[in-house]
Structure formats: structure tokens, C-alpha cells
Amino acid sequence: MSLLPILEFPDPRLRTVAKPVDVSKVTGDEFQALFDQMFATMYDAPGIGLAASQVDVHQRFMVIDVSEDQSNPLVFVNPEILERDGEQVYQEGCLSVPGIFADVTRANTIKVKAVNRQGEEFELDADGVLAVCIQHEMDHLDGKLFVDYLSPLKREMVRKKLAKAAKNK
Ligand code: GNR
Ligand code: NI
């Protein structure tokens, strides 16, 4: 299974707003192969989620697995948040912003509607890290990154740190 290259901040392609998926194509070979490649890329990283935007595919889908043992792979196509409740603060990281971790406040519980890899619509109630991850991946589909929630000063520190890291590659 070949791995996909992951775009890194401040690559402007990460700012693309992804287009809705034609759901009639989800069960086709192209999407199925993309899901498999995205899971392989995510597990290899390792990460708990990967949005299509991060692998330069600007369509609205993402893969997530927050289990310890790669036992709960979830595909979300055209995800929508139907309800959100409460607040939680979680220390986030991102495969597109390597080596940077920062507290972000998001909804504590959410109800999500999406289409799975069988092309079927489903609803899911999520809390904890799964709720964080779904919201983080949906931001990617809208061209948003977790560093956008930081103060301008902190974001400038992140940009400098990454520029320095890139120089030393
Ligand atoms: O692997 C990841 N871990 C993570 C930790 C806290 C909050 C969000 C995440 S998602 C991230 C993978 C990623 O960048 N997905 O877009
Ligand atoms: Ni991310």
C-alpha cells in the first residue's frame, strides 16, 4: 500500500474549501482505494484522523480511528454537524503542523451525519477525543487549521518554529 504525501502548513493548498462528494461514486474503485490509502497514511504517521484536504484531494471526506489498536476505522463522507453541546479543551496536534501542540476549545459533544464507505447515511453521537477529532477534520475540509484558533502572537511563534525546522531538513 503506497502512502500519500501530507501537505504541511503554510502550504496554501491547505486553505482550499473542499467540494461535496458525489455520493453515487463512493462505492467505486477510486474512492475505495483512496480510503485505503488514507487509512494506511494515517496509521503510518501515526495519527488518529486524516482529512482529504491534507493529501491534496479537495473533496469533503475524512478517515478517523481513535482506537488504540486500529480496530475502529471510520469514514465520513459529506459530514455535517447536526447538534453541538458544551465545551472541552484538548491539546491538539496536526499532521500538517508537525511538532506543534496547543490547547483548543471545541464542543464537548456533537451529533454528526455523514455517509460511510458503503455509501450509506449514518448518524453518530460523539464525545471526548472522537468529538475533537471530527471537528478538527471538518475544519480541514473548510481550509481551517487548529493554529487559526491561537492568538496572533502564538501563531507567529508557530510559523517561525516551522520555518526554522524546514530550513534544517
Ligand atoms: O493525529 C492527530 N491527533 C490529534 C490530536 C489531538 C487533536 C486532533 C488530532 S488530529 C491529528 C491528525 C490530523 O492532523 N488530522 O487532521
Ligand atoms: Ni489535522
XYZ file of C-alpha atoms and ligand atoms in Angstrom:
186
model
C 0.000 0.000 0.000
C 1.583 3.273 -1.078
C 1.427 6.193 1.309
C 0.216 9.656 0.313
C 2.285 12.809 0.914
C 0.739 15.083 3.575
C 0.636 18.843 2.876
C 2.227 20.977 5.593
C 1.480 24.478 6.951
C 1.814 27.100 5.489
C 1.052 25.354 2.145
C -1.775 27.468 0.613
C -3.483 24.306 -0.707
C -4.484 23.558 2.918
C -6.711 26.661 2.692
C -8.884 25.204 -0.091
C -12.576 24.747 0.780
C -13.398 21.160 -0.249
C -16.348 20.381 -2.556
C -19.167 17.942 -1.700
C -18.596 14.337 -2.799
C -20.880 12.798 -5.441
C -22.185 10.054 -3.131
C -23.039 7.760 -6.055
C -19.262 7.380 -6.610
C -18.327 6.429 -3.016
C -18.538 2.664 -3.533
C -16.496 2.901 -6.748
C -12.882 1.703 -7.006
C -11.372 5.194 -6.987
C -12.888 6.286 -3.680
C -12.398 2.860 -2.075
C -8.684 2.917 -2.983
C -8.371 6.484 -1.655
C -9.957 5.488 1.688
C -7.492 2.572 1.990
C -4.528 4.800 1.132
C -5.651 7.447 3.601
C -6.004 4.905 6.437
C -2.548 3.488 5.604
C -1.065 7.012 5.579
C -2.815 7.928 8.850
C -1.768 4.740 10.687
C 1.798 5.068 9.417
C 2.162 8.698 10.595
C 0.796 7.757 13.201
C -2.374 9.816 13.552
C -5.991 9.438 14.670
C -7.565 11.249 11.718
C -6.824 12.455 8.202
C -8.882 14.807 6.034
C -8.764 14.518 2.232
C -7.581 18.158 2.086
C -4.318 17.106 3.787
C -3.479 14.787 0.891
C -4.406 17.456 -1.691
C -7.822 15.951 -2.513
C -10.316 18.780 -2.136
C -13.495 16.807 -1.600
C -15.480 16.556 1.637
C -14.392 13.349 3.339
C -12.089 12.145 6.087
C -10.944 8.993 7.856
C -10.708 8.607 11.642
C -9.663 5.861 14.057
C -9.282 6.860 17.711
C -8.924 3.241 18.931
C -5.641 2.010 20.441
C -5.391 -0.994 18.086
C -6.611 0.221 14.669
C -9.902 -1.566 15.337
C -12.384 1.239 14.617
C -11.747 2.746 11.173
C -14.455 5.314 10.353
C -15.058 7.049 7.015
C -17.079 10.275 6.967
C -18.236 11.496 3.541
C -20.022 14.880 3.332
C -20.084 15.192 7.152
C -22.460 17.655 8.825
C -22.714 18.550 12.491
C -26.413 18.455 13.463
C -26.020 19.331 17.152
C -23.242 20.575 19.407
C -23.241 20.885 23.171
C -20.882 22.101 25.880
C -17.178 22.865 25.684
C -13.966 20.917 26.130
C -10.314 21.914 25.943
C -7.973 19.393 24.338
C -4.282 19.630 23.479
C -4.317 19.244 19.700
C -1.686 18.360 17.181
C -1.910 18.056 13.393
C -0.014 16.008 10.815
C 0.024 19.176 8.669
C 1.574 21.242 11.504
C 4.245 18.803 12.732
C 5.745 19.176 16.198
C 3.246 21.828 17.356
C 0.736 21.173 20.146
C -1.711 23.635 21.646
C -4.939 23.734 23.646
C -8.077 24.306 21.568
C -11.640 24.761 22.893
C -14.337 22.899 20.951
C -17.817 21.457 21.507
C -17.852 18.684 24.118
C -20.485 16.506 22.419
C -21.701 16.525 18.834
C -24.221 14.706 16.661
C -22.819 14.118 13.165
C -24.485 12.979 9.977
C -22.337 11.546 7.174
C -22.130 8.835 4.520
C -19.945 5.769 5.212
C -17.707 3.865 2.766
C -20.668 1.653 1.813
C -22.411 4.792 0.567
C -24.967 4.674 3.401
C -26.033 7.647 5.504
C -25.436 7.342 9.262
C -25.663 9.444 12.398
C -23.216 9.315 15.279
C -23.136 10.868 18.746
C -19.549 11.616 19.707
C -17.779 12.938 22.770
C -14.227 13.096 24.094
C -11.341 12.740 21.648
C -13.616 11.427 18.871
C -15.678 14.638 19.018
C -12.446 16.682 18.969
C -11.078 14.743 16.012
C -14.294 15.031 13.943
C -14.353 18.810 14.491
C -10.609 19.083 13.678
C -11.030 17.114 10.407
C -14.139 19.075 9.389
C -12.135 22.277 9.838
C -9.576 20.926 7.328
C -12.405 20.483 4.778
C -13.161 24.200 5.235
C -9.494 25.166 4.829
C -9.037 25.772 8.556
C -6.165 24.662 10.811
C -6.059 24.390 14.611
C -3.375 27.099 14.739
C -6.026 29.542 13.453
C -7.548 29.427 16.965
C -4.314 30.608 18.597
C -3.554 34.250 19.359
C -1.685 36.081 16.548
C 1.460 36.067 18.732
C 1.345 32.294 19.288
C 0.596 31.676 15.598
C 3.620 33.776 14.631
C 5.741 31.650 17.010
C 4.426 28.509 15.296
C 5.210 29.912 11.832
C 8.778 30.775 12.882
C 9.346 27.383 14.518
C 8.161 25.556 11.383
C 10.202 27.807 9.058
C 13.286 27.010 11.151
C 12.502 23.272 11.127
C 12.035 23.373 7.327
C 15.475 25.025 6.934
C 17.126 22.242 8.912
C 15.626 19.475 6.736
O -3.257 12.562 14.802
C -3.854 13.565 15.195
N -4.014 13.752 16.536
C -4.825 14.729 17.058
C -4.679 15.023 18.412
C -5.475 15.977 19.005
C -6.426 16.624 18.251
C -6.580 16.361 16.911
C -5.783 15.414 16.318
S -5.982 15.053 14.644
C -4.363 14.562 14.238
C -4.279 14.079 12.811
C -4.597 15.231 11.883
O -3.856 16.153 11.679
N -5.765 15.228 11.344
O -6.134 16.240 10.559
Ni -5.021 17.966 11.186
